[in-house]
Coordinates of C-alpha atoms in Angstrom, one line a residue:
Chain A
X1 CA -0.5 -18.4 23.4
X2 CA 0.4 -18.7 26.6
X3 CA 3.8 -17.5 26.7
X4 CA 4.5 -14.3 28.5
X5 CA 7.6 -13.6 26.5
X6 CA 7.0 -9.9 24.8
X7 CA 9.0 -10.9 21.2
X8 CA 9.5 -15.4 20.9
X9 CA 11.2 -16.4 17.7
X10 CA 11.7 -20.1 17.3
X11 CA 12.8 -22.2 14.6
X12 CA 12.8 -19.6 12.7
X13 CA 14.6 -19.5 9.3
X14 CA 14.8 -16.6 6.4
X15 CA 16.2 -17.5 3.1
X16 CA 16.8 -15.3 0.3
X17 CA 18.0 -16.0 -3.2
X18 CA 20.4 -15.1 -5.6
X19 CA 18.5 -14.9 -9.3
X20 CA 20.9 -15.4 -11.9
X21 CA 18.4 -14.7 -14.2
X22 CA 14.8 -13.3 -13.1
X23 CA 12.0 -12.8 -15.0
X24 CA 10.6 -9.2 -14.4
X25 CA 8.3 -8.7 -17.8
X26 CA 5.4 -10.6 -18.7
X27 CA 6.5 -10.5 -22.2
X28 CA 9.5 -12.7 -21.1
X29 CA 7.1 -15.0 -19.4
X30 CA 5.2 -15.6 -21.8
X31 CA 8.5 -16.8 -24.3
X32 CA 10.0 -18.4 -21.8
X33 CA 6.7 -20.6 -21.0
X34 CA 6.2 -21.8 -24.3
X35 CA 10.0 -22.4 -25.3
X36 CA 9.5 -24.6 -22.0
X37 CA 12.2 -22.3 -20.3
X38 CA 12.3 -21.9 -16.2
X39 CA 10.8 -18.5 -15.1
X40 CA 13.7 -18.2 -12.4
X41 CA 17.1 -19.6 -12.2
X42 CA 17.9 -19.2 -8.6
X43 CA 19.7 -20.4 -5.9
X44 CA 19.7 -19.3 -2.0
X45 CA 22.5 -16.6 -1.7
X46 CA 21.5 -16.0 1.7
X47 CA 20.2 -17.6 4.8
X48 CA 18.9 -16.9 9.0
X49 CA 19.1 -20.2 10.0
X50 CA 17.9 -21.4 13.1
X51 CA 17.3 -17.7 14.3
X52 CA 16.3 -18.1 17.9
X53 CA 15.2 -15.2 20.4
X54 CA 13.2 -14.9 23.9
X55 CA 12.8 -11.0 25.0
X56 CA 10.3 -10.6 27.7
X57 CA 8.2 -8.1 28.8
X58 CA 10.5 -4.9 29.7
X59 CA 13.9 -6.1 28.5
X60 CA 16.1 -4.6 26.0
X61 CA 18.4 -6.9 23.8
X62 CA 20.8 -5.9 20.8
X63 CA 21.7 -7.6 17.6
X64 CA 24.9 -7.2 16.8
X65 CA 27.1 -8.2 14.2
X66 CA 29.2 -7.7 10.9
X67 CA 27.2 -6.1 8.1
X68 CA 25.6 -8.8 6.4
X69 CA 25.0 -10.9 9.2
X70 CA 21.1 -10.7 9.3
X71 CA 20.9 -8.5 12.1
X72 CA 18.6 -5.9 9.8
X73 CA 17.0 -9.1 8.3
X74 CA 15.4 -10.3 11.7
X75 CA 14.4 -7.0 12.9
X76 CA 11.8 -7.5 9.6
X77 CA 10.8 -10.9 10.7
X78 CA 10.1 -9.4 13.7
X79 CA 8.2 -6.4 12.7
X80 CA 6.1 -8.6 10.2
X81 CA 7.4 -6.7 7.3
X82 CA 9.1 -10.1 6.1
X83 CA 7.6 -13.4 5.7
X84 CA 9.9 -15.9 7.9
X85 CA 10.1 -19.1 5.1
X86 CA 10.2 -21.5 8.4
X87 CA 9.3 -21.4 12.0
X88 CA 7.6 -19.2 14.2
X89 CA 7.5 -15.4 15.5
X90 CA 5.1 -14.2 18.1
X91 CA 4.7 -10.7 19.1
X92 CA 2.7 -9.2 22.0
X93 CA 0.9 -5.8 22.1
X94 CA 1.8 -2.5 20.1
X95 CA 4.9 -3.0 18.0
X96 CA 7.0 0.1 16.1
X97 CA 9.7 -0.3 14.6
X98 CA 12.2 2.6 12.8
X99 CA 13.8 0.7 9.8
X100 CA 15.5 2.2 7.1
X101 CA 15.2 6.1 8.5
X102 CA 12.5 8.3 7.5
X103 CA 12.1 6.8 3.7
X104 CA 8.8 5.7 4.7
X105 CA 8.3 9.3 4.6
X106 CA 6.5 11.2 1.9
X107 CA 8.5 13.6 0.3
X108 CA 5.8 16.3 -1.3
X109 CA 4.2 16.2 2.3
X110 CA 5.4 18.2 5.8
X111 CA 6.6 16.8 8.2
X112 CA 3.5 17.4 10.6
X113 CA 0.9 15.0 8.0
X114 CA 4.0 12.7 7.4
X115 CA 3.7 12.6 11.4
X116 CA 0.0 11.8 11.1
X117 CA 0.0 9.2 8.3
X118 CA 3.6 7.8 9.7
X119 CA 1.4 7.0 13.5
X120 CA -2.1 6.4 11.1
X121 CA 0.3 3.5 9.9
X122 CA 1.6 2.5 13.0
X123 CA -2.2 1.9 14.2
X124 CA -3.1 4.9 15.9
X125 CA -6.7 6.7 16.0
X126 CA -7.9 10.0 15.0
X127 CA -8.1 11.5 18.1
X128 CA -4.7 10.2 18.7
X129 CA -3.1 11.0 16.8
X130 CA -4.2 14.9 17.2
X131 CA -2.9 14.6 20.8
X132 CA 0.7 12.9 20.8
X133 CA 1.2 15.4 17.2
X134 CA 2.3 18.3 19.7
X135 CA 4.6 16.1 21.6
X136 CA 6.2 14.0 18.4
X137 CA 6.4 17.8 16.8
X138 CA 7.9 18.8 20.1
X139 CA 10.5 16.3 20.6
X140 CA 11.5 15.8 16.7
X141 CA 12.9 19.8 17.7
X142 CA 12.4 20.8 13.8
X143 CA 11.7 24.8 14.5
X144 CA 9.6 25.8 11.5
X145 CA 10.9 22.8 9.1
X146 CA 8.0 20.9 11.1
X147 CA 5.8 22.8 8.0
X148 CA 7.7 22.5 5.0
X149 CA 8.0 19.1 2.6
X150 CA 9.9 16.5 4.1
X151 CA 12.0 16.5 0.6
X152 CA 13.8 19.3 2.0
X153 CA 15.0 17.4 4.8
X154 CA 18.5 16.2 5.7
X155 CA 18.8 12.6 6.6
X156 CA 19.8 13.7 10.3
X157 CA 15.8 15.5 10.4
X158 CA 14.0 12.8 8.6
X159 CA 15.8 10.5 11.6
X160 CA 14.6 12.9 14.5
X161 CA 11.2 12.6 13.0
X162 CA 11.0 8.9 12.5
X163 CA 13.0 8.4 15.8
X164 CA 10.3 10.9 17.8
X165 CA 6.9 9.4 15.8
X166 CA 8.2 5.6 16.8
X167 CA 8.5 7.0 20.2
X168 CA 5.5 8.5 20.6
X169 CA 3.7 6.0 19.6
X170 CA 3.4 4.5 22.7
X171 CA 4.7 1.1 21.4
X172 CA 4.9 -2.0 23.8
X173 CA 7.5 -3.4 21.6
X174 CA 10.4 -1.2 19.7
X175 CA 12.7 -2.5 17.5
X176 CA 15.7 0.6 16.1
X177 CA 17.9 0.0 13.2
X178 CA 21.0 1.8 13.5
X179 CA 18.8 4.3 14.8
X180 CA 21.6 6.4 16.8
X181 CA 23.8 6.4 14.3
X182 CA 22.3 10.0 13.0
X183 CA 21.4 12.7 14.5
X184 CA 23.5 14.9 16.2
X185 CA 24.9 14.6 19.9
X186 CA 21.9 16.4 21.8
X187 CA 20.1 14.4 19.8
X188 CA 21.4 11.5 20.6
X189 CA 21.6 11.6 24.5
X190 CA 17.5 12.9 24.6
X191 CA 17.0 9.7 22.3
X192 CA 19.2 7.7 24.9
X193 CA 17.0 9.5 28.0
X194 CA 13.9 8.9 26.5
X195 CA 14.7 5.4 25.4
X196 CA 15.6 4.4 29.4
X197 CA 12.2 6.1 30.3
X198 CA 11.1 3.5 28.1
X199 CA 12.1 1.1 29.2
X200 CA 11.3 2.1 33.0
X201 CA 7.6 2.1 31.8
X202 CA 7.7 -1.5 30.9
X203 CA 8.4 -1.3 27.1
X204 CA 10.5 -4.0 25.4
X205 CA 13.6 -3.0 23.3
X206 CA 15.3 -4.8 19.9
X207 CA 17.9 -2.4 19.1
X208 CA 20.3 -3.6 16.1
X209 CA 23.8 -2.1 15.6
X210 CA 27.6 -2.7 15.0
X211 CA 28.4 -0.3 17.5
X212 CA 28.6 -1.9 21.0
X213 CA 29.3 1.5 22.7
X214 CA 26.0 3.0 22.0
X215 CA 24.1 -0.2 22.7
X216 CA 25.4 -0.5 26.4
X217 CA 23.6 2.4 27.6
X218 CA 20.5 0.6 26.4
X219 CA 20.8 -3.3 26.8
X220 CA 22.3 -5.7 29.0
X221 CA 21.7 -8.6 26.9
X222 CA 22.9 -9.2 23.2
X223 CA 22.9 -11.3 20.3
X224 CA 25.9 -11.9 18.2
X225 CA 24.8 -13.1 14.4
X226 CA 28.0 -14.0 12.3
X227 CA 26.6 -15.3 8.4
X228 CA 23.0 -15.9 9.0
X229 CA 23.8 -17.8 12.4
X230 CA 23.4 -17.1 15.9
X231 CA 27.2 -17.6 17.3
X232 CA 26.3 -16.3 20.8
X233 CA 23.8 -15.2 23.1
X234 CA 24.1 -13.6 26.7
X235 CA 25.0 -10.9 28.7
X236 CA 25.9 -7.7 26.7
X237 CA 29.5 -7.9 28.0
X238 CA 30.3 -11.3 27.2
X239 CA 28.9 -10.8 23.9
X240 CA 30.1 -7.9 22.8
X241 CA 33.8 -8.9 24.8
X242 CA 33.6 -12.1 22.4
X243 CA 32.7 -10.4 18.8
X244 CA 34.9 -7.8 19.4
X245 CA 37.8 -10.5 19.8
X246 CA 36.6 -11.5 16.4
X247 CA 36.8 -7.9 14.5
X248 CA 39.7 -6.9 12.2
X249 CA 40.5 -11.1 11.9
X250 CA 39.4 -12.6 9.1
X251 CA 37.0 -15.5 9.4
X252 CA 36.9 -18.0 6.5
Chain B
X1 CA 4.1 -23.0 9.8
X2 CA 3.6 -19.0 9.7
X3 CA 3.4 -16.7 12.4
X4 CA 0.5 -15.7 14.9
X5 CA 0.3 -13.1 16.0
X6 CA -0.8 -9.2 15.2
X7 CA 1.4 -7.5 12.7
X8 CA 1.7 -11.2 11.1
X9 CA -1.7 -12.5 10.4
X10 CA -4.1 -10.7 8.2
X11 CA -8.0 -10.2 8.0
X12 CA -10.6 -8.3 7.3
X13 CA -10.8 -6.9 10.5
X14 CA -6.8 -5.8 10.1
X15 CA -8.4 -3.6 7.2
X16 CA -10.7 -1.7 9.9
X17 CA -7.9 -1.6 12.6
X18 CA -6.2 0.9 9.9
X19 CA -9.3 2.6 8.6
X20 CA -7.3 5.4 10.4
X21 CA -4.5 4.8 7.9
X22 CA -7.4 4.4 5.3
X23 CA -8.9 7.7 5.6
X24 CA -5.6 9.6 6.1
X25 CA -4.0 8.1 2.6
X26 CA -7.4 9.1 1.0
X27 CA -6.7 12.8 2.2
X28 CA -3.1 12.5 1.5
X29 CA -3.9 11.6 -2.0
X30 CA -6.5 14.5 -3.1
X31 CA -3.8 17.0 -0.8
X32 CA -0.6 15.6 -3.3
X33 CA -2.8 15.7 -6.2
X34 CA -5.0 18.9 -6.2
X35 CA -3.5 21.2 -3.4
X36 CA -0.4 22.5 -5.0
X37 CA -1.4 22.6 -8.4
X38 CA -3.2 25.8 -9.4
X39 CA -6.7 25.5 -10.8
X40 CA -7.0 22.4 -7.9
X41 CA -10.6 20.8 -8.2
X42 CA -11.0 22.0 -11.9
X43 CA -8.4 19.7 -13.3
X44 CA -10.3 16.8 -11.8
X45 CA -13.2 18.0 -14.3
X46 CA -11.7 19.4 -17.0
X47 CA -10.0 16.1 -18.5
X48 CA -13.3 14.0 -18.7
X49 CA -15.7 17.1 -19.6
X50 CA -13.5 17.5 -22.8
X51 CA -13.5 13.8 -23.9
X52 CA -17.1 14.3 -23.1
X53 CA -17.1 16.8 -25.4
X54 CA -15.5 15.6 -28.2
X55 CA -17.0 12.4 -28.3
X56 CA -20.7 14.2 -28.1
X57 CA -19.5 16.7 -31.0
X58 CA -17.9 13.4 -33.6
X59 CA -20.4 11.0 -32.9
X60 CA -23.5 13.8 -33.1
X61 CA -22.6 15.5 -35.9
X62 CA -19.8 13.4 -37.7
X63 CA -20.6 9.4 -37.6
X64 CA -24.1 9.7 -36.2
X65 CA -25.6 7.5 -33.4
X66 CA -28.7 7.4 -33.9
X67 CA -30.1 8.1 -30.6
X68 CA -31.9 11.1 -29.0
X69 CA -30.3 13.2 -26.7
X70 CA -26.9 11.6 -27.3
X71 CA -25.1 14.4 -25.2
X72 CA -27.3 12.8 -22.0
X73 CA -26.2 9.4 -23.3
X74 CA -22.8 9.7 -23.1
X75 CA -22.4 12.1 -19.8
X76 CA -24.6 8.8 -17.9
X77 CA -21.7 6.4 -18.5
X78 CA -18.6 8.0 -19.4
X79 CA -17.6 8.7 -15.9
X80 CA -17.8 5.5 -15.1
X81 CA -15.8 4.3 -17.4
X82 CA -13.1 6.9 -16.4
X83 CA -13.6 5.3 -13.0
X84 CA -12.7 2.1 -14.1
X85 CA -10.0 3.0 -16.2
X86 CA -8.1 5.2 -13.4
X87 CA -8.6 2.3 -11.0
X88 CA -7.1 -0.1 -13.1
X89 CA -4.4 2.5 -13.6
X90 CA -3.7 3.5 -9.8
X91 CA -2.9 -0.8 -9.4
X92 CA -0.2 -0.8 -11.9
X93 CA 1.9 2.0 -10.3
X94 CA 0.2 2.2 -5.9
X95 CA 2.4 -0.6 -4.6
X96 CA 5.4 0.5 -6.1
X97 CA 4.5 3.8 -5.1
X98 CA 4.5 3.3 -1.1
X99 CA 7.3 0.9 -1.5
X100 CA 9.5 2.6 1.0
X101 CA 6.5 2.0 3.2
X102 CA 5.7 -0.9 3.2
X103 CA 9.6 -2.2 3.7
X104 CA 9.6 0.2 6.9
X105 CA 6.4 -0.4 8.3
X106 CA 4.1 -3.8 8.3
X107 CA 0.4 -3.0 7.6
X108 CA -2.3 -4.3 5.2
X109 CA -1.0 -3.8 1.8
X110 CA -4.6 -3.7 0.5
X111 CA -5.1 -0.5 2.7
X112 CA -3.4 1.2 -0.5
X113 CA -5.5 0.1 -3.0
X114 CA -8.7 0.9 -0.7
X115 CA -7.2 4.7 -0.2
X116 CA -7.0 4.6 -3.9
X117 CA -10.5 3.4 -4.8
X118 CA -11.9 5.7 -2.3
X119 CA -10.0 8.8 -3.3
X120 CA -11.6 8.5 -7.2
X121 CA -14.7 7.5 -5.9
X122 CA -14.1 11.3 -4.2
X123 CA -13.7 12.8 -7.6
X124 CA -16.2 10.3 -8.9
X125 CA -18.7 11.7 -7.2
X126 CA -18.5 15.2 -8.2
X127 CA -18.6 14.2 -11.5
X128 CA -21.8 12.6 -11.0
X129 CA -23.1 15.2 -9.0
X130 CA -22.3 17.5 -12.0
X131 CA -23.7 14.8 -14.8
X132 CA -26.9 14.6 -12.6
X133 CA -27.9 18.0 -12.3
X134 CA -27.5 18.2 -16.3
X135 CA -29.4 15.4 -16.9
X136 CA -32.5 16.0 -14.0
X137 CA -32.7 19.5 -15.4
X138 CA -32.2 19.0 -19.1
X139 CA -33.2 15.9 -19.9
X140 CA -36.0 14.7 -17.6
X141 CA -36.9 17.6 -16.5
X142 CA -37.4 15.7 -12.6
X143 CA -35.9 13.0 -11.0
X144 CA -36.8 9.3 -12.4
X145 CA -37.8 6.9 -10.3
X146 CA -35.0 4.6 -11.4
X147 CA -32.3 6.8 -9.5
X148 CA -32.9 5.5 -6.3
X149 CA -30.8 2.2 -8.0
X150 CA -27.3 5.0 -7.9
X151 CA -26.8 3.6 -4.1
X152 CA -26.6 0.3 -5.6
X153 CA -25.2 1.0 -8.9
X154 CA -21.9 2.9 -7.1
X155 CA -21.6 -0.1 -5.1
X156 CA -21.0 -2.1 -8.0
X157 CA -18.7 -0.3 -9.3
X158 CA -16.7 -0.1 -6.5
X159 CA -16.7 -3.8 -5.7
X160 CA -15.6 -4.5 -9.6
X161 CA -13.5 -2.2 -9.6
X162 CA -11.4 -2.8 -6.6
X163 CA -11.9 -6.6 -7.1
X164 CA -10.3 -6.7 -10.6
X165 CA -7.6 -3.6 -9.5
X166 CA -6.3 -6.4 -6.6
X167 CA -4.8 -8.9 -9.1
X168 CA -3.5 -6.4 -11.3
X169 CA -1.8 -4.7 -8.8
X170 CA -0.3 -7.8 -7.7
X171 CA 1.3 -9.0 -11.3
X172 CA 2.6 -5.2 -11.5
X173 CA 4.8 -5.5 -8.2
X174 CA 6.3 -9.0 -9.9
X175 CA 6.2 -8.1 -13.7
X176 CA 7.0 -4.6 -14.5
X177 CA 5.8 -4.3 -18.1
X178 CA 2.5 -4.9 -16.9
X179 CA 2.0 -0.4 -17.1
X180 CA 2.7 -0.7 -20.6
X181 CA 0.6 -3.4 -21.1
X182 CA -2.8 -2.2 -19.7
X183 CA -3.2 1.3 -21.9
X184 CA -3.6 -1.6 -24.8
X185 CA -5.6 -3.4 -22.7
X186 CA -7.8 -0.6 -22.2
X187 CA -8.1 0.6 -26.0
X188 CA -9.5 -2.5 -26.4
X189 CA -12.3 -2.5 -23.7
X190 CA -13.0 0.7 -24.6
X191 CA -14.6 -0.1 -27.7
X192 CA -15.8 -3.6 -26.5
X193 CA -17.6 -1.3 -23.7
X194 CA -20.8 0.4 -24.3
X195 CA -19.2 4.1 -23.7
X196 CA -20.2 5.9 -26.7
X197 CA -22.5 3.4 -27.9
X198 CA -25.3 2.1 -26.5
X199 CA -25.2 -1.9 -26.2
X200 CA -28.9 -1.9 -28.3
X201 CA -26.6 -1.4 -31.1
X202 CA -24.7 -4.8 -30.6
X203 CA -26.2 -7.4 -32.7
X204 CA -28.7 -9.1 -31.0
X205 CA -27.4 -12.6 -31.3
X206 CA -24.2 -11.7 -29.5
X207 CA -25.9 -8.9 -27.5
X208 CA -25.6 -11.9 -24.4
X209 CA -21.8 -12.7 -24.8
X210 CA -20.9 -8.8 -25.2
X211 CA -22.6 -8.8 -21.6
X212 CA -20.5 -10.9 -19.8
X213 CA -18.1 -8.4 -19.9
X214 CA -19.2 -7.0 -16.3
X215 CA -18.1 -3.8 -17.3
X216 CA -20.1 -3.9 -20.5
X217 CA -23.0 -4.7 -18.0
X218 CA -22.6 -2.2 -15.4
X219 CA -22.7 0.4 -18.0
X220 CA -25.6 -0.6 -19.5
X221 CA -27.1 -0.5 -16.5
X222 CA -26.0 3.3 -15.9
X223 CA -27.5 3.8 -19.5
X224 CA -30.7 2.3 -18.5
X225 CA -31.2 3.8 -15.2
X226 CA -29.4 7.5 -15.6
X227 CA -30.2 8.4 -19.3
X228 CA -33.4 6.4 -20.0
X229 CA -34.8 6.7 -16.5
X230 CA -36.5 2.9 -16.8
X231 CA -35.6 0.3 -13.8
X232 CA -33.0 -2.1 -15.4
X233 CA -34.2 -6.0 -16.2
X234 CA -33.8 -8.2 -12.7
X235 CA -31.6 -10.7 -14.6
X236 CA -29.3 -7.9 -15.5
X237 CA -28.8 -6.4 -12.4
X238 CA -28.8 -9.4 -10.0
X239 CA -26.2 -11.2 -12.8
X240 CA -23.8 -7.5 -12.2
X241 CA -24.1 -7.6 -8.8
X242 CA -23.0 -11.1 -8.5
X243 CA -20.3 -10.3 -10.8
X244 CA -18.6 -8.1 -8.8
X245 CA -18.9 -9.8 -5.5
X246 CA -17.7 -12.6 -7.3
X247 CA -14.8 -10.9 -8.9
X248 CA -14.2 -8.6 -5.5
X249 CA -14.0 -12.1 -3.9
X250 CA -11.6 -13.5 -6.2
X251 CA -9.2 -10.5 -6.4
X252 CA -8.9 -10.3 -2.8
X253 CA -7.6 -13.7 -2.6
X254 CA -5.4 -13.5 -4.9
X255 CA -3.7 -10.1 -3.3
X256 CA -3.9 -12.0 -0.1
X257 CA -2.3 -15.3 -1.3
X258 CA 0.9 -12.8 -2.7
X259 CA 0.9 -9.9 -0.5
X260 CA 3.4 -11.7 2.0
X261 CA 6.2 -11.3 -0.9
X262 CA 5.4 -7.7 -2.0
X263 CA 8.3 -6.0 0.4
X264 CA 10.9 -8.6 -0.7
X265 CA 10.6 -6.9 -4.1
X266 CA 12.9 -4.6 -4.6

């Protein structure tokens, strides 16, 4: 690979399908194979077509988009948690991603060994791991709650603890899902702070949301998806200029 | 076609990059199961010692086996078994189980079912440690020659286990009645596996077929080596062994072949 580009998508092309009738018991298999049935009746309900994307080393780009549009969808190409169907997605060095806030936690444990299996996961050592816990502990800002089970947790906590493990990490590449959408103000503007030191120190940023505010003080470049499709690609302002020209107007 | 590189492809060496993730699921596991329940380590003991039990009281004093020192017999396979049967167990419910997980955060699927193979070989091996000391200081009085074959015995078991866990696991995350399948599939092997009867009791003519079943083998080679202290026939043990490479072999591919899919299902 002789690219430099930190994140290079190209080609690439996600489909999903709609089942209208999907065989989830073996019992069911096993009739419908010898009545000569199909195991799936399916067709493709959704698709990323032609999903294209160039971030290099220290930039930060946003998805944006209507919900639905595969923003969310090629954030998990890109962090390898899907399988693209078609082309190609190369990453370079460490990648975190926060997805789907703090359910990747375990609920029976506390939030200081959900910290150490969370960064365990991410691909972090032993030793590590023991001495970014104080700072993830320290920015996360949970008092006490840092020891109890994360199942007594509000969804605002869970995200300060994701948000500060991801962080912590030391990641080369990070990609946030609607990350800023919880927590509370403070909260928010560290996360904001910390996320432009970030980015000073070279790290490369994916950030997806609908809301274009929160994204400028993070990205100067964006990606507009509308139904699977890239519709444009540029400068933040343009983009965000364009597809709010687009909101509230219904597209058939 | 697919992607290159590092959260995309998988390997063998991705497994060692999270041995990290390994060895803290294996911890988390024993924590969640033993650490906030009240008698902790005892319940890992208790459950077995009593089938134990029971099986030593019907089959010495209600239909007898006749065998000596049929307490000794039972305690150097049983666990095994158990072993095997939790495994197979654990790969019907462990993907589901870190589903969340593994749609938030890419890693090696099969670290799971590593973390849960190594956690019961944890309990595993206090079990043994406890069925040991009974059977070096009531039976043998010393410590047979044939033990030093445990090393390679536990390795066995481990490969087979994991190796036919892999698959199983696999079909579970697409077919969901598959954990209401296996406790009939188990019945059955429990009584088509020598657990509380030695294989010498199989008819000799389809003493040879009744070992194919690896598991039937690898507890006949427990018997042999634990309770009757003798080194186990080469043919035997070099057939076992190849078994469960073979097997280990086979179920990884097939968990690698799938494990692309597993986050898509919801």
């Amino acid at each position: 690979m002789k690219d430099s580009a930190a994140v290079l998508c190209r080609d690439v092309v996600k489909r999903f399908y709609h089942y209208e009738h999907r065989t989830t018991s073996l019992r069911e298999f096993f009739i419908r194979s010898v009545l000569g049935r199909p195991i799936h009746v399916r067709r493709a309900s959704f698709t990323l077509q032609d999903f294209e994307l160039r971030v290099e080393r220290g930039d930060a780009v946003a998805l944006i988009g209507d919900n639905g549009s595969g923003k969310s969808t090629a954030l998990r190409l890109i962090a390898g948690i899907y399988a693209p169907t078609a082309g190609v997605i190369e990453t370079r060095g460490r990648l975190a991603a926060v997805i789907e806030l703090g359910v990747g936690f375990n609920p029976e444990l506390t939030g200081a060994e959900n910290v150490a299996l969370y960064a365990a996961v991410m691909g972090l050592t032993r030793r590590e791991i023991a001495q970014r816990s104080p700072e993830i502990v320290a920015f996360a800002d949970l008092g006490d709650f840092i020891h109890e089970p994360v199942k007594y947790y509000s969804s605002g906590m869970q995200a300060r603890l994701a948000f500060s493990v991801a962080l912590c990490v030391r990641p080369d590449v990070l990609l946030l899902d609607e990350v800023l959408a919880v927590g509370d103000q403070g909260f928010r503007a560290r996360c904001v702070e910390r996320l432009q030191d970030f980015r000073r120190g070279g790290g490369t940023l994916i950030v997806v949301s609908h809301d274009v505010d929160t994204v400028r003080q993070l990205c100067e470049r964006a990606v507009w998806l509308d139904r699977g499709r890239v519709r444009l690609a540029g400068p933040l302002d343009a983009v965000a200029h364009a597809y709010a020209g687009t909101v509230g107007s219904t597209t058939a | 076609m697919t992607a290159a590189t590092s959260p995309h492809g998988s390997a063998v060496h991705d497994v060692w990059r999270f041995r990290e993730l390994w060895r803290s699921l294996v911890v988390r596991n024993l924590k969640v199961k033993y650490q906030r329940s009240l008698l902790g380590f005892v319940w890992t003991l208790l459950n077995p010692l009593l089938t134990v039990a029971v099986l030593v009281t019907i089959f010495t004093y209600v239909v007898r086996i006749p065998i000596p020192g049929y307490w000794a017999f039972v305690l150097s396979g049983y666990f095994v078994w158990s072993f095997v049967q939790q495994m197979l167990s654990t790969g019907t419910y462990v993907l589901a189980e870190h589903a969340p997980l593994r749609r938030s955060v890419a890693f090696p699927s099969e670290v799971l079912v590593l973390a849960a193979a190594a956690s019961r070989l944890v309990e595993f091996a206090v079990e043994l440690a406890l069925a040991l000391t009974a059977l070096v200081l009531f039976l043998h009085g010393g410590v047979p020659a044939s033990y030093a074959l445990l090393p390679l015995l536990v390795g066995i078991q481990a490969l087979l286990a994991v190796g036919l866990t892999m698959p199983l696991a696999c079909l579970s995350v697409f077919y969901r009645d598959v954990q209401h399948a296996l406790p009939v599939v188990l019945l059955v092997l429990f009584y088509a596996c020598p657990v509380f009867y030695p294989a010498s009791l199989v008819p000799e003519a389809a003493r040879s077929v009744y070992l194919l079943n690896p598991i039937a083998a690898l507890l006949t080679l427990y018997h042999t080596v634990l309770y009757e202290g003798r080194w186990p026939s080469a043919v035997l043990l070099g057939g076992t062994s190849a078994a469960a490479v073979g097997i280990a072999w086979l179920g990884y591919a097939v968990f690698n072949r799938y494990k692309r899919l597993f986050a898509e299902i919801v």
